[in-house]
């Protein structure tokens, strides 16, 4: 059973930080680590440091990905990043639909749908993020919100493209707050997503958890087969902390 541990550095990390992170990570990760082939590690870095990060991590098992991508290949879209720009840097993975993009930058379902469609056309691996706010959870709307986000985003999706997508369940109320979904809450959401994809697309999908992951709580989440790994925010900014998360995940890959 393979696990997927992805770091989302968001708007953090300078060149010096990246070099330090690498030293810290491999100091921990290379100490008696077995079965490395059973875990997939990616770091989603700021656009300005994609080229540099690829250079720093060249020759390692860590893949560098982008945190966002636009739905057009070129044109008068000042400040946006074309999928062709990413391919030119040999970037193969992108995040689409992160809650911060949805909330802060007002990316609605139509925009995310177009981004996902274009990313898949260009053969990217995609982490598609879904999740409810605290208000939505308290109203009992968690499954309704998740279903709408997935079915809207996947509206024009060809079934054969599903193997290029991993869904990240991010309860919005747990991102950067220090709060984390309980094992039961996370497992319920993951099972719902897996069932939804099976019913609507007759296919299987990997679902990662994202939301204030730490070495103290990750064990109770990643131990379940339905939780295929984590999309890690704050805890990914420290190389040694992130390495500890990878080693925790490795325990459940046998």
GROMACS .gro file of C-alpha atoms in nm:
model
  254
    1UNK     CA    1   0.000   0.000   0.000
    2UNK     CA    2   0.170   0.316  -0.122
    3UNK     CA    3   0.146   0.646   0.065
    4UNK     CA    4   0.174   0.998  -0.075
    5UNK     CA    5   0.327   1.278   0.134
    6UNK     CA    6   0.309   1.618  -0.032
    7UNK     CA    7   0.442   1.948   0.103
    8UNK     CA    8   0.269   2.276   0.020
    9UNK     CA    9   0.511   2.557   0.102
   10UNK     CA   10   0.254   2.824   0.008
   11UNK     CA   11   0.410   3.175   0.001
   12UNK     CA   12   0.716   3.080   0.205
   13UNK     CA   13   1.080   2.976   0.165
   14UNK     CA   14   1.373   3.160   0.006
   15UNK     CA   15   1.680   3.003  -0.157
   16UNK     CA   16   1.869   2.980   0.172
   17UNK     CA   17   1.566   2.819   0.337
   18UNK     CA   18   1.543   2.559   0.061
   19UNK     CA   19   1.908   2.459   0.102
   20UNK     CA   20   1.863   2.433   0.480
   21UNK     CA   21   1.542   2.232   0.437
   22UNK     CA   22   1.718   1.977   0.219
   23UNK     CA   23   1.996   1.930   0.477
   24UNK     CA   24   1.746   1.888   0.760
   25UNK     CA   25   1.523   1.649   0.566
   26UNK     CA   26   1.790   1.407   0.453
   27UNK     CA   27   1.962   1.408   0.791
   28UNK     CA   28   1.646   1.246   0.932
   29UNK     CA   29   1.517   1.060   0.628
   30UNK     CA   30   1.834   0.868   0.544
   31UNK     CA   31   1.870   0.719   0.891
   32UNK     CA   32   1.774   0.351   0.851
   33UNK     CA   33   1.483   0.424   0.619
   34UNK     CA   34   1.357   0.114   0.440
   35UNK     CA   35   1.095   0.058   0.171
   36UNK     CA   36   1.140   0.409   0.027
   37UNK     CA   37   0.980   0.295  -0.296
   38UNK     CA   38   0.649   0.270  -0.108
   39UNK     CA   39   0.617   0.643  -0.050
   40UNK     CA   40   0.589   0.927  -0.301
   41UNK     CA   41   0.719   1.269  -0.195
   42UNK     CA   42   0.643   1.599  -0.365
   43UNK     CA   43   0.705   1.960  -0.271
   44UNK     CA   44   0.481   2.230  -0.417
   45UNK     CA   45   0.692   2.546  -0.413
   46UNK     CA   46   0.632   2.913  -0.505
   47UNK     CA   47   0.653   2.984  -0.879
   48UNK     CA   48   0.962   3.202  -0.838
   49UNK     CA   49   1.161   2.913  -0.696
   50UNK     CA   50   1.050   2.623  -0.917
   51UNK     CA   51   1.368   2.623  -1.125
   52UNK     CA   52   1.593   2.660  -0.819
   53UNK     CA   53   1.415   2.390  -0.620
   54UNK     CA   54   1.438   2.147  -0.912
   55UNK     CA   55   1.812   2.209  -0.922
   56UNK     CA   56   1.855   2.162  -0.546
   57UNK     CA   57   1.657   1.837  -0.537
   58UNK     CA   58   1.790   1.696  -0.863
   59UNK     CA   59   1.895   1.334  -0.818
   60UNK     CA   60   1.678   1.282  -0.510
   61UNK     CA   61   1.345   1.101  -0.471
   62UNK     CA   62   1.163   1.433  -0.423
   63UNK     CA   63   0.955   1.576  -0.709
   64UNK     CA   64   0.890   1.950  -0.738
   65UNK     CA   65   0.539   2.071  -0.822
   66UNK     CA   66   0.354   2.400  -0.873
   67UNK     CA   67   0.088   2.544  -0.642
   68UNK     CA   68  -0.140   2.668  -0.919
   69UNK     CA   69  -0.186   2.686  -1.295
   70UNK     CA   70  -0.399   2.894  -1.534
   71UNK     CA   71  -0.658   2.756  -1.776
   72UNK     CA   72  -0.513   2.919  -2.089
   73UNK     CA   73  -0.182   2.835  -2.253
   74UNK     CA   74  -0.091   3.192  -2.353
   75UNK     CA   75  -0.237   3.540  -2.396
   76UNK     CA   76  -0.301   3.870  -2.223
   77UNK     CA   77  -0.325   3.735  -1.867
   78UNK     CA   78  -0.077   3.945  -1.671
   79UNK     CA   79   0.068   3.763  -1.373
   80UNK     CA   80  -0.076   3.421  -1.453
   81UNK     CA   81   0.122   3.102  -1.507
   82UNK     CA   82   0.062   2.903  -1.823
   83UNK     CA   83   0.074   2.522  -1.816
   84UNK     CA   84   0.329   2.559  -2.096
   85UNK     CA   85   0.552   2.764  -1.864
   86UNK     CA   86   0.543   2.477  -1.616
   87UNK     CA   87   0.610   2.215  -1.881
   88UNK     CA   88   0.903   2.424  -2.002
   89UNK     CA   89   1.051   2.379  -1.653
   90UNK     CA   90   0.969   2.007  -1.663
   91UNK     CA   91   0.713   2.044  -1.384
   92UNK     CA   92   0.469   1.752  -1.384
   93UNK     CA   93   0.239   1.817  -1.086
   94UNK     CA   94   0.007   2.100  -0.980
   95UNK     CA   95  -0.238   2.182  -0.702
   96UNK     CA   96  -0.584   2.302  -0.807
   97UNK     CA   97  -0.865   2.426  -0.584
   98UNK     CA   98  -0.680   2.483  -0.259
   99UNK     CA   99  -0.916   2.644  -0.007
  100UNK     CA  100  -0.702   2.958  -0.002
  101UNK     CA  101  -0.747   2.993  -0.378
  102UNK     CA  102  -1.121   2.938  -0.340
  103UNK     CA  103  -1.166   3.179  -0.049
  104UNK     CA  104  -0.903   3.452  -0.084
  105UNK     CA  105  -0.878   3.464  -0.463
  106UNK     CA  106  -1.247   3.390  -0.530
  107UNK     CA  107  -1.185   3.096  -0.763
  108UNK     CA  108  -1.531   2.951  -0.821
  109UNK     CA  109  -1.632   2.608  -0.948
  110UNK     CA  110  -1.627   2.716  -1.314
  111UNK     CA  111  -1.272   2.850  -1.289
  112UNK     CA  112  -1.150   2.536  -1.111
  113UNK     CA  113  -1.328   2.319  -1.365
  114UNK     CA  114  -1.146   2.497  -1.649
  115UNK     CA  115  -0.813   2.473  -1.468
  116UNK     CA  116  -0.854   2.102  -1.406
  117UNK     CA  117  -0.956   2.038  -1.767
  118UNK     CA  118  -0.656   2.227  -1.904
  119UNK     CA  119  -0.410   2.068  -1.661
  120UNK     CA  120  -0.525   1.721  -1.760
  121UNK     CA  121  -0.510   1.808  -2.129
  122UNK     CA  122  -0.147   1.895  -2.070
  123UNK     CA  123  -0.094   1.566  -1.886
  124UNK     CA  124  -0.021   1.705  -1.539
  125UNK     CA  125  -0.064   1.507  -1.219
  126UNK     CA  126  -0.323   1.704  -1.020
  127UNK     CA  127  -0.397   1.738  -0.651
  128UNK     CA  128  -0.758   1.859  -0.646
  129UNK     CA  129  -0.858   2.006  -0.310
  130UNK     CA  130  -1.203   1.992  -0.154
  131UNK     CA  131  -1.343   2.061   0.191
  132UNK     CA  132  -1.605   2.234   0.401
  133UNK     CA  133  -1.598   2.541   0.625
  134UNK     CA  134  -1.679   2.520   0.996
  135UNK     CA  135  -2.021   2.672   0.932
  136UNK     CA  136  -2.097   2.413   0.665
  137UNK     CA  137  -1.990   2.128   0.893
  138UNK     CA  138  -2.202   2.256   1.180
  139UNK     CA  139  -2.501   2.268   0.944
  140UNK     CA  140  -2.440   1.905   0.849
  141UNK     CA  141  -2.349   1.997   0.491
  142UNK     CA  142  -2.003   1.839   0.470
  143UNK     CA  143  -2.095   1.568   0.219
  144UNK     CA  144  -2.313   1.803   0.014
  145UNK     CA  145  -2.027   2.055  -0.017
  146UNK     CA  146  -1.769   1.792  -0.109
  147UNK     CA  147  -1.998   1.631  -0.365
  148UNK     CA  148  -2.066   1.965  -0.532
  149UNK     CA  149  -1.698   2.055  -0.545
  150UNK     CA  150  -1.600   1.721  -0.698
  151UNK     CA  151  -1.884   1.687  -0.946
  152UNK     CA  152  -1.845   2.049  -1.059
  153UNK     CA  153  -1.470   2.018  -1.099
  154UNK     CA  154  -1.491   1.681  -1.273
  155UNK     CA  155  -1.788   1.777  -1.494
  156UNK     CA  156  -1.612   1.734  -1.829
  157UNK     CA  157  -1.362   1.479  -1.707
  158UNK     CA  158  -1.283   1.172  -1.914
  159UNK     CA  159  -1.278   0.861  -1.699
  160UNK     CA  160  -0.935   0.764  -1.830
  161UNK     CA  161  -0.795   1.085  -1.679
  162UNK     CA  162  -0.893   0.993  -1.323
  163UNK     CA  163  -0.562   0.817  -1.267
  164UNK     CA  164  -0.393   1.158  -1.301
  165UNK     CA  165  -0.586   1.302  -1.004
  166UNK     CA  166  -0.552   1.272  -0.630
  167UNK     CA  167  -0.814   1.440  -0.415
  168UNK     CA  168  -0.701   1.624  -0.102
  169UNK     CA  169  -0.969   1.652   0.166
  170UNK     CA  170  -0.904   1.976   0.352
  171UNK     CA  171  -1.157   2.069   0.619
  172UNK     CA  172  -1.118   2.447   0.587
  173UNK     CA  173  -1.166   2.495   0.960
  174UNK     CA  174  -0.853   2.285   1.024
  175UNK     CA  175  -0.612   2.461   0.786
  176UNK     CA  176  -0.354   2.667   0.972
  177UNK     CA  177  -0.571   2.679   1.285
  178UNK     CA  178  -0.402   2.410   1.490
  179UNK     CA  179  -0.729   2.218   1.485
  180UNK     CA  180  -0.732   1.882   1.314
  181UNK     CA  181  -1.018   1.660   1.211
  182UNK     CA  182  -1.059   1.358   1.434
  183UNK     CA  183  -0.983   1.020   1.285
  184UNK     CA  184  -1.356   0.952   1.258
  185UNK     CA  185  -1.426   1.287   1.086
  186UNK     CA  186  -1.142   1.245   0.837
  187UNK     CA  187  -1.218   0.879   0.768
  188UNK     CA  188  -1.587   0.953   0.710
  189UNK     CA  189  -1.504   1.222   0.453
  190UNK     CA  190  -1.246   1.005   0.278
  191UNK     CA  191  -1.483   0.711   0.255
  192UNK     CA  192  -1.753   0.938   0.115
  193UNK     CA  193  -1.519   1.069  -0.157
  194UNK     CA  194  -1.402   0.719  -0.251
  195UNK     CA  195  -1.763   0.596  -0.267
  196UNK     CA  196  -1.872   0.901  -0.471
  197UNK     CA  197  -1.600   0.846  -0.733
  198UNK     CA  198  -1.683   0.477  -0.752
  199UNK     CA  199  -2.056   0.546  -0.801
  200UNK     CA  200  -2.023   0.833  -1.048
  201UNK     CA  201  -1.718   0.724  -1.246
  202UNK     CA  202  -1.684   0.353  -1.169
  203UNK     CA  203  -1.325   0.414  -1.070
  204UNK     CA  204  -1.094   0.431  -0.770
  205UNK     CA  205  -0.907   0.736  -0.645
  206UNK     CA  206  -0.645   0.820  -0.382
  207UNK     CA  207  -0.751   1.070  -0.116
  208UNK     CA  208  -0.503   1.266   0.096
  209UNK     CA  209  -0.578   1.453   0.418
  210UNK     CA  210  -0.478   1.816   0.466
  211UNK     CA  211  -0.533   2.032   0.773
  212UNK     CA  212  -0.284   2.112   1.055
  213UNK     CA  213  -0.094   1.784   1.017
  214UNK     CA  214   0.185   1.730   1.270
  215UNK     CA  215   0.401   1.433   1.374
  216UNK     CA  216   0.181   1.412   1.684
  217UNK     CA  217  -0.149   1.360   1.500
  218UNK     CA  218  -0.048   1.212   1.164
  219UNK     CA  219  -0.014   0.856   1.291
  220UNK     CA  220  -0.383   0.846   1.384
  221UNK     CA  221  -0.481   0.951   1.031
  222UNK     CA  222  -0.242   0.787   0.787
  223UNK     CA  223  -0.285   0.445   0.948
  224UNK     CA  224  -0.613   0.398   0.759
  225UNK     CA  225  -0.613   0.249   0.411
  226UNK     CA  226  -0.864   0.512   0.294
  227UNK     CA  227  -0.627   0.794   0.393
  228UNK     CA  228  -0.355   0.762   0.132
  229UNK     CA  229  -0.129   1.030   0.273
  230UNK     CA  230  -0.117   1.399   0.348
  231UNK     CA  231  -0.101   1.743   0.190
  232UNK     CA  232   0.107   1.920   0.451
  233UNK     CA  233   0.117   2.296   0.504
  234UNK     CA  234   0.287   2.449   0.809
  235UNK     CA  235   0.468   2.133   0.916
  236UNK     CA  236   0.627   2.105   0.573
  237UNK     CA  237   0.833   2.421   0.625
  238UNK     CA  238   1.076   2.232   0.848
  239UNK     CA  239   1.280   1.966   0.674
  240UNK     CA  240   1.322   1.746   0.980
  241UNK     CA  241   0.953   1.770   1.076
  242UNK     CA  242   0.846   1.677   0.724
  243UNK     CA  243   1.091   1.385   0.724
  244UNK     CA  244   0.929   1.258   1.043
  245UNK     CA  245   0.590   1.265   0.869
  246UNK     CA  246   0.728   1.063   0.578
  247UNK     CA  247   0.873   0.804   0.816
  248UNK     CA  248   0.538   0.778   0.998
  249UNK     CA  249   0.363   0.712   0.667
  250UNK     CA  250   0.617   0.447   0.575
  251UNK     CA  251   0.503   0.235   0.870
  252UNK     CA  252   0.174   0.178   0.692
  253UNK     CA  253   0.299   0.091   0.345
  254UNK     CA  254   0.362  -0.280   0.399
   0.00000   0.00000   0.00000
